[in-house]
């Protein structure tokens, strides 16, 4: 493997930590975790990934849970700029991929404004992790030619997704942060023409030893998920590809 460039001081590395399982980190991410002076991380970074941060590295938790921000986004942005200006090698660890529903772009724009050097390292996004570990290919010939990633986190309680487009057949829909709004999502999709017997699944803690997957027809899924007591973080996958799970599910954690 050719050598990767060494981490530089006074630089911020925005790094995707993947969906939780530490073995799914990129080699670049693992090297940066080992070399950084300070690690700034969110609540979705898995414990096995955090365990790779050397004891001598400064750790700063800025995690957020829905509606409960440990640090406001503007303060996180400022923190990154200040740490870099102190000459530190900063790793900014985010769950999944930093540019997929991760507000990574906002943080990098702030660094650009401040003239702070940066690098972005992609991570395995939750959709890819859940697909692989729950046995649900997101595209499949003759079943799904399109795959859409959407957020189910509605800022002001309104649903402003393009429901007619999302309800069209022949595609896979992956919804991040959609567990609280699952009853609304299922109702709107069916009201806009999605057949009520379309297979769907919720995957919680994808790739981790306590991964859970609840699959049901979309019309039945909200009740099944409520009965199973599934809480975030979990991903919603809707489409005919979910049927493949019966044959492709290989991950059987103890
Ligand atoms: C703020 S978004 C961050 C997404 C992240 N940047 C990514 O690329 O996966 C948080 C949402 O991602 C999903 N998510 C993240 N990690 C997950 C996991 N291990 N299993 C299932 N869903 C996950 C959940 O829908 C969660 O509410």
mmCIF file of C-alpha atoms and ligand atoms in Angstrom:
data_model
loop_
_atom_site.group_PDB
_atom_site.id
_atom_site.type_symbol
_atom_site.label_atom_id
_atom_site.label_comp_id
_atom_site.label_asym_id
_atom_site.label_seq_id
_atom_site.Cartn_x
_atom_site.Cartn_y
_atom_site.Cartn_z
ATOM 1 C CA UNK A 1 0.000 0.000 0.000
ATOM 2 C CA UNK A 2 1.526 3.393 -0.940
ATOM 3 C CA UNK A 3 2.187 5.660 2.059
ATOM 4 C CA UNK A 4 -0.532 8.178 2.843
ATOM 5 C CA UNK A 5 0.481 11.783 3.509
ATOM 6 C CA UNK A 6 1.389 12.329 7.176
ATOM 7 C CA UNK A 7 -1.099 14.289 9.256
ATOM 8 C CA UNK A 8 -0.203 17.986 9.392
ATOM 9 C CA UNK A 9 -0.301 20.305 12.394
ATOM 10 C CA UNK A 10 -2.794 23.195 12.476
ATOM 11 C CA UNK A 11 -5.103 21.175 10.232
ATOM 12 C CA UNK A 12 -8.608 19.830 10.757
ATOM 13 C CA UNK A 13 -9.380 16.325 9.467
ATOM 14 C CA UNK A 14 -13.112 15.783 9.070
ATOM 15 C CA UNK A 15 -13.361 12.014 9.262
ATOM 16 C CA UNK A 16 -16.240 9.601 8.800
ATOM 17 C CA UNK A 17 -16.175 7.042 11.619
ATOM 18 C CA UNK A 18 -18.592 4.663 9.893
ATOM 19 C CA UNK A 19 -21.749 3.136 11.359
ATOM 20 C CA UNK A 20 -20.187 1.808 14.560
ATOM 21 C CA UNK A 21 -18.145 -1.337 13.948
ATOM 22 C CA UNK A 22 -14.501 -0.250 14.263
ATOM 23 C CA UNK A 23 -13.283 -2.645 11.554
ATOM 24 C CA UNK A 24 -15.304 -0.606 9.059
ATOM 25 C CA UNK A 25 -13.079 2.456 9.509
ATOM 26 C CA UNK A 26 -10.985 3.417 6.504
ATOM 27 C CA UNK A 27 -7.233 2.944 6.819
ATOM 28 C CA UNK A 28 -6.878 6.726 6.547
ATOM 29 C CA UNK A 29 -9.319 7.242 9.435
ATOM 30 C CA UNK A 30 -7.472 4.746 11.649
ATOM 31 C CA UNK A 31 -4.133 6.423 10.928
ATOM 32 C CA UNK A 32 -5.498 9.871 11.706
ATOM 33 C CA UNK A 33 -7.113 8.657 14.940
ATOM 34 C CA UNK A 34 -3.716 7.341 16.022
ATOM 35 C CA UNK A 35 -1.870 10.562 15.136
ATOM 36 C CA UNK A 36 -4.145 13.488 16.105
ATOM 37 C CA UNK A 37 -3.482 15.818 19.059
ATOM 38 C CA UNK A 38 -7.162 16.288 19.743
ATOM 39 C CA UNK A 39 -10.309 14.349 18.811
ATOM 40 C CA UNK A 40 -13.625 16.183 18.598
ATOM 41 C CA UNK A 41 -16.475 13.661 18.322
ATOM 42 C CA UNK A 42 -20.239 13.137 18.229
ATOM 43 C CA UNK A 43 -22.533 10.723 20.052
ATOM 44 C CA UNK A 44 -22.848 8.476 16.974
ATOM 45 C CA UNK A 45 -19.177 7.535 16.995
ATOM 46 C CA UNK A 46 -19.151 3.948 18.264
ATOM 47 C CA UNK A 47 -17.409 2.964 21.524
ATOM 48 C CA UNK A 48 -15.053 0.589 19.692
ATOM 49 C CA UNK A 49 -13.907 3.468 17.486
ATOM 50 C CA UNK A 50 -13.435 5.743 20.510
ATOM 51 C CA UNK A 51 -11.351 3.004 22.134
ATOM 52 C CA UNK A 52 -8.796 3.470 19.330
ATOM 53 C CA UNK A 53 -8.068 7.061 20.403
ATOM 54 C CA UNK A 54 -4.749 7.011 22.289
ATOM 55 C CA UNK A 55 -4.959 7.862 25.991
ATOM 56 C CA UNK A 56 -2.632 10.838 25.399
ATOM 57 C CA UNK A 57 -4.983 12.432 22.853
ATOM 58 C CA UNK A 58 -7.238 15.207 24.121
ATOM 59 C CA UNK A 59 -10.933 14.267 23.692
ATOM 60 C CA UNK A 60 -13.752 16.749 23.294
ATOM 61 C CA UNK A 61 -17.338 15.462 23.148
ATOM 62 C CA UNK A 62 -19.682 17.750 21.238
ATOM 63 C CA UNK A 63 -22.384 15.144 20.648
ATOM 64 C CA UNK A 64 -25.947 15.836 19.912
ATOM 65 C CA UNK A 65 -29.117 13.904 20.441
ATOM 66 C CA UNK A 66 -32.319 15.116 18.794
ATOM 67 C CA UNK A 67 -33.354 18.388 20.426
ATOM 68 C CA UNK A 68 -30.512 18.254 22.943
ATOM 69 C CA UNK A 69 -27.334 19.798 21.568
ATOM 70 C CA UNK A 70 -24.242 19.325 23.731
ATOM 71 C CA UNK A 71 -22.656 22.282 21.893
ATOM 72 C CA UNK A 72 -24.461 24.517 19.380
ATOM 73 C CA UNK A 73 -23.204 24.052 15.813
ATOM 74 C CA UNK A 74 -21.699 27.554 15.683
ATOM 75 C CA UNK A 75 -19.631 26.782 18.788
ATOM 76 C CA UNK A 76 -18.414 23.505 17.308
ATOM 77 C CA UNK A 77 -17.354 25.411 14.179
ATOM 78 C CA UNK A 78 -15.503 27.982 16.287
ATOM 79 C CA UNK A 79 -13.894 25.290 18.445
ATOM 80 C CA UNK A 80 -12.397 23.598 15.371
ATOM 81 C CA UNK A 81 -10.969 26.896 14.101
ATOM 82 C CA UNK A 82 -9.477 27.740 17.513
ATOM 83 C CA UNK A 83 -7.899 24.310 18.019
ATOM 84 C CA UNK A 84 -6.267 24.460 14.582
ATOM 85 C CA UNK A 85 -5.013 27.990 15.291
ATOM 86 C CA UNK A 86 -3.345 26.626 18.432
ATOM 87 C CA UNK A 87 -1.276 24.527 16.024
ATOM 88 C CA UNK A 88 -2.990 21.231 16.822
ATOM 89 C CA UNK A 89 -3.679 18.324 14.511
ATOM 90 C CA UNK A 90 -7.434 18.024 14.925
ATOM 91 C CA UNK A 91 -9.541 15.022 14.030
ATOM 92 C CA UNK A 92 -13.243 15.796 13.798
ATOM 93 C CA UNK A 93 -14.939 12.406 14.008
ATOM 94 C CA UNK A 94 -18.505 11.983 12.836
ATOM 95 C CA UNK A 95 -20.675 8.886 12.641
ATOM 96 C CA UNK A 96 -21.091 7.401 9.165
ATOM 97 C CA UNK A 97 -19.995 9.739 6.396
ATOM 98 C CA UNK A 98 -19.465 13.402 7.279
ATOM 99 C CA UNK A 99 -21.164 14.679 4.125
ATOM 100 C CA UNK A 100 -24.360 12.629 4.498
ATOM 101 C CA UNK A 101 -26.740 14.246 6.976
ATOM 102 C CA UNK A 102 -23.707 15.082 9.086
ATOM 103 C CA UNK A 103 -23.469 18.880 8.816
ATOM 104 C CA UNK A 104 -19.894 18.335 7.665
ATOM 105 C CA UNK A 105 -20.284 20.928 4.934
ATOM 106 C CA UNK A 106 -21.173 23.606 7.482
ATOM 107 C CA UNK A 107 -18.062 22.895 9.509
ATOM 108 C CA UNK A 108 -15.802 22.907 6.467
ATOM 109 C CA UNK A 109 -17.314 26.178 5.185
ATOM 110 C CA UNK A 110 -16.344 27.758 8.505
ATOM 111 C CA UNK A 111 -12.785 26.450 8.145
ATOM 112 C CA UNK A 112 -12.607 27.837 4.613
ATOM 113 C CA UNK A 113 -13.800 31.245 5.885
ATOM 114 C CA UNK A 114 -11.131 31.179 8.599
ATOM 115 C CA UNK A 115 -8.374 30.003 6.236
ATOM 116 C CA UNK A 116 -7.789 26.798 8.227
ATOM 117 C CA UNK A 117 -6.354 23.880 6.194
ATOM 118 C CA UNK A 118 -8.537 20.777 6.160
ATOM 119 C CA UNK A 119 -9.001 17.315 4.699
ATOM 120 C CA UNK A 120 -12.186 15.251 4.436
ATOM 121 C CA UNK A 121 -12.115 11.463 4.840
ATOM 122 C CA UNK A 122 -15.260 9.596 3.764
ATOM 123 C CA UNK A 123 -16.833 6.963 5.987
ATOM 124 C CA UNK A 124 -19.241 4.078 5.534
ATOM 125 C CA UNK A 125 -22.608 5.768 5.772
ATOM 126 C CA UNK A 126 -25.356 4.140 7.864
ATOM 127 C CA UNK A 127 -27.283 3.210 4.698
ATOM 128 C CA UNK A 128 -24.351 1.176 3.364
ATOM 129 C CA UNK A 129 -23.691 -0.387 6.775
ATOM 130 C CA UNK A 130 -27.338 -1.312 7.332
ATOM 131 C CA UNK A 131 -27.724 -2.639 3.793
ATOM 132 C CA UNK A 132 -24.692 -4.908 4.068
ATOM 133 C CA UNK A 133 -25.327 -6.137 7.610
ATOM 134 C CA UNK A 134 -29.100 -6.588 7.268
ATOM 135 C CA UNK A 135 -28.929 -8.296 3.863
ATOM 136 C CA UNK A 136 -30.722 -5.578 1.880
ATOM 137 C CA UNK A 137 -28.951 -4.488 -1.335
ATOM 138 C CA UNK A 138 -29.993 -0.885 -1.955
ATOM 139 C CA UNK A 139 -30.137 -1.393 -5.716
ATOM 140 C CA UNK A 140 -30.863 -4.644 -7.510
ATOM 141 C CA UNK A 141 -31.315 -5.294 -11.203
ATOM 142 C CA UNK A 142 -34.963 -5.197 -12.261
ATOM 143 C CA UNK A 143 -36.095 -4.332 -8.731
ATOM 144 C CA UNK A 144 -34.596 -0.944 -7.861
ATOM 145 C CA UNK A 145 -32.799 1.305 -10.336
ATOM 146 C CA UNK A 146 -32.839 4.334 -8.067
ATOM 147 C CA UNK A 147 -31.989 4.787 -4.426
ATOM 148 C CA UNK A 148 -32.903 7.943 -2.566
ATOM 149 C CA UNK A 149 -31.503 9.060 0.789
ATOM 150 C CA UNK A 150 -33.842 11.366 2.695
ATOM 151 C CA UNK A 151 -34.099 12.788 6.189
ATOM 152 C CA UNK A 152 -37.141 12.046 8.312
ATOM 153 C CA UNK A 153 -36.218 14.706 10.846
ATOM 154 C CA UNK A 154 -38.755 17.441 10.324
ATOM 155 C CA UNK A 155 -37.557 20.671 11.899
ATOM 156 C CA UNK A 156 -40.939 22.242 12.653
ATOM 157 C CA UNK A 157 -43.104 19.130 12.634
ATOM 158 C CA UNK A 158 -44.145 19.593 9.004
ATOM 159 C CA UNK A 159 -43.408 16.992 6.321
ATOM 160 C CA UNK A 160 -41.944 18.774 3.343
ATOM 161 C CA UNK A 161 -40.609 15.722 1.492
ATOM 162 C CA UNK A 162 -41.566 15.189 -2.152
ATOM 163 C CA UNK A 163 -44.038 12.384 -1.358
ATOM 164 C CA UNK A 164 -45.252 11.750 -4.952
ATOM 165 C CA UNK A 165 -41.626 11.232 -6.084
ATOM 166 C CA UNK A 166 -40.751 9.061 -3.082
ATOM 167 C CA UNK A 167 -43.841 6.874 -3.554
ATOM 168 C CA UNK A 168 -42.941 5.928 -7.162
ATOM 169 C CA UNK A 169 -42.253 2.228 -7.800
ATOM 170 C CA UNK A 170 -38.901 0.744 -8.855
ATOM 171 C CA UNK A 171 -36.774 2.503 -6.261
ATOM 172 C CA UNK A 172 -35.377 2.119 -2.771
ATOM 173 C CA UNK A 173 -35.971 4.775 -0.190
ATOM 174 C CA UNK A 174 -33.584 5.125 2.748
ATOM 175 C CA UNK A 175 -34.692 7.489 5.477
ATOM 176 C CA UNK A 176 -32.262 8.687 8.130
ATOM 177 C CA UNK A 177 -33.602 9.987 11.450
ATOM 178 C CA UNK A 178 -37.072 8.724 10.545
ATOM 179 C CA UNK A 179 -38.097 6.687 13.580
ATOM 180 C CA UNK A 180 -40.098 9.357 15.430
ATOM 181 C CA UNK A 181 -41.914 10.325 12.232
ATOM 182 C CA UNK A 182 -42.370 6.743 10.986
ATOM 183 C CA UNK A 183 -46.194 6.739 11.314
ATOM 184 C CA UNK A 184 -46.367 10.001 9.315
ATOM 185 C CA UNK A 185 -43.889 8.759 6.712
ATOM 186 C CA UNK A 186 -45.766 5.478 6.188
ATOM 187 C CA UNK A 187 -49.114 7.265 5.986
ATOM 188 C CA UNK A 188 -47.917 9.912 3.501
ATOM 189 C CA UNK A 189 -46.192 7.377 1.234
ATOM 190 C CA UNK A 190 -49.303 5.176 1.102
ATOM 191 C CA UNK A 191 -51.536 8.216 0.573
ATOM 192 C CA UNK A 192 -49.364 9.155 -2.427
ATOM 193 C CA UNK A 193 -49.631 5.754 -4.091
ATOM 194 C CA UNK A 194 -47.057 3.457 -2.509
ATOM 195 C CA UNK A 195 -48.718 0.023 -2.219
ATOM 196 C CA UNK A 196 -49.475 -0.697 1.417
ATOM 197 C CA UNK A 197 -47.818 -4.125 1.107
ATOM 198 C CA UNK A 198 -44.450 -2.667 0.030
ATOM 199 C CA UNK A 199 -41.771 -4.375 2.143
ATOM 200 C CA UNK A 200 -39.913 -2.126 4.567
ATOM 201 C CA UNK A 201 -37.430 -2.505 7.392
ATOM 202 C CA UNK A 202 -36.022 -0.581 10.305
ATOM 203 C CA UNK A 203 -32.407 -1.347 11.192
ATOM 204 C CA UNK A 204 -31.151 -0.168 14.568
ATOM 205 C CA UNK A 205 -27.471 -0.041 15.556
ATOM 206 C CA UNK A 206 -26.493 -1.398 12.161
ATOM 207 C CA UNK A 207 -23.181 -3.337 12.100
ATOM 208 C CA UNK A 208 -22.999 -3.539 15.905
ATOM 209 C CA UNK A 209 -23.395 -6.642 18.052
ATOM 210 C CA UNK A 210 -26.821 -5.429 19.201
ATOM 211 C CA UNK A 211 -28.113 -4.717 15.676
ATOM 212 C CA UNK A 212 -31.856 -5.248 15.353
ATOM 213 C CA UNK A 213 -33.906 -5.396 12.189
ATOM 214 C CA UNK A 214 -37.702 -5.251 12.107
ATOM 215 C CA UNK A 215 -39.248 -5.950 8.695
ATOM 216 C CA UNK A 216 -42.916 -5.657 7.728
ATOM 217 C CA UNK A 217 -45.183 -4.244 5.042
ATOM 218 C CA UNK A 218 -44.952 -0.447 5.129
ATOM 219 C CA UNK A 219 -48.517 -0.130 6.437
ATOM 220 C CA UNK A 220 -47.721 -2.472 9.333
ATOM 221 C CA UNK A 221 -44.215 -1.255 10.112
ATOM 222 C CA UNK A 222 -45.052 1.618 12.531
ATOM 223 C CA UNK A 223 -46.971 -0.744 14.825
ATOM 224 C CA UNK A 224 -44.283 -3.442 14.567
ATOM 225 C CA UNK A 225 -41.521 -0.957 15.417
ATOM 226 C CA UNK A 226 -43.499 0.477 18.343
ATOM 227 C CA UNK A 227 -44.206 -3.049 19.644
ATOM 228 C CA UNK A 228 -40.505 -3.917 19.438
ATOM 229 C CA UNK A 229 -39.588 -0.727 21.339
ATOM 230 C CA UNK A 230 -37.086 0.394 18.680
ATOM 231 C CA UNK A 231 -35.465 3.733 19.459
ATOM 232 C CA UNK A 232 -33.022 5.861 17.399
ATOM 233 C CA UNK A 233 -30.454 5.582 15.944
ATOM 234 C CA UNK A 234 -32.164 3.519 13.312
ATOM 235 C CA UNK A 235 -32.567 3.626 9.580
ATOM 236 C CA UNK A 236 -35.704 3.065 7.548
ATOM 237 C CA UNK A 237 -35.398 1.169 4.237
ATOM 238 C CA UNK A 238 -38.438 0.915 1.981
ATOM 239 C CA UNK A 239 -38.759 -0.985 -1.296
ATOM 240 C CA UNK A 240 -38.937 -4.405 -2.918
ATOM 241 C CA UNK A 241 -35.219 -4.981 -2.184
ATOM 242 C CA UNK A 242 -36.174 -5.623 1.455
ATOM 243 C CA UNK A 243 -37.575 -9.023 0.353
ATOM 244 C CA UNK A 244 -34.024 -10.142 -0.506
ATOM 245 C CA UNK A 245 -33.210 -10.040 3.182
ATOM 246 C CA UNK A 246 -34.778 -13.470 3.654
ATOM 247 C CA UNK A 247 -31.971 -14.963 1.532
ATOM 248 C CA UNK A 248 -29.121 -12.475 1.995
ATOM 249 C CA UNK A 249 -29.107 -11.922 5.736
ATOM 250 C CA UNK A 250 -25.761 -13.286 6.967
ATOM 251 C CA UNK A 251 -25.034 -11.207 10.095
ATOM 252 C CA UNK A 252 -26.079 -13.140 13.164
ATOM 253 C CA UNK A 253 -24.512 -11.476 16.199
ATOM 254 C CA UNK A 254 -24.448 -13.649 19.306
HETATM 255 C C1 LIG B 1 -27.400 12.849 11.985
HETATM 256 S S1 LIG B 1 -27.596 11.404 11.028
HETATM 257 C C2 LIG B 1 -25.920 11.042 10.700
HETATM 258 C C3 LIG B 1 -25.725 10.145 9.519
HETATM 259 C C4 LIG B 1 -24.269 9.807 9.272
HETATM 260 N N1 LIG B 1 -23.527 10.974 8.871
HETATM 261 C C5 LIG B 1 -24.109 8.696 8.248
HETATM 262 O O1 LIG B 1 -23.554 8.935 7.165
HETATM 263 O O2 LIG B 1 -24.530 7.581 8.533
HETATM 264 C C6 LIG B 1 -28.056 10.244 12.264
HETATM 265 C C7 LIG B 1 -28.932 9.132 11.731
HETATM 266 O O3 LIG B 1 -28.142 8.209 10.977
HETATM 267 C C8 LIG B 1 -28.688 6.915 11.122
HETATM 268 N N2 LIG B 1 -27.661 6.062 11.715
HETATM 269 C C9 LIG B 1 -26.416 6.374 12.053
HETATM 270 N N3 LIG B 1 -25.730 5.305 12.499
HETATM 271 C C10 LIG B 1 -26.597 4.264 12.431
HETATM 272 C C11 LIG B 1 -26.502 2.879 12.734
HETATM 273 N N4 LIG B 1 -25.379 2.321 13.185
HETATM 274 N N5 LIG B 1 -27.601 2.115 12.523
HETATM 275 C C12 LIG B 1 -28.726 2.622 12.038
HETATM 276 N N6 LIG B 1 -28.877 3.930 11.741
HETATM 277 C C13 LIG B 1 -27.832 4.741 11.936
HETATM 278 C C14 LIG B 1 -29.912 7.031 12.009
HETATM 279 O O4 LIG B 1 -31.036 7.228 11.177
HETATM 280 C C15 LIG B 1 -29.573 8.289 12.783
HETATM 281 O O5 LIG B 1 -30.738 8.889 13.318
#
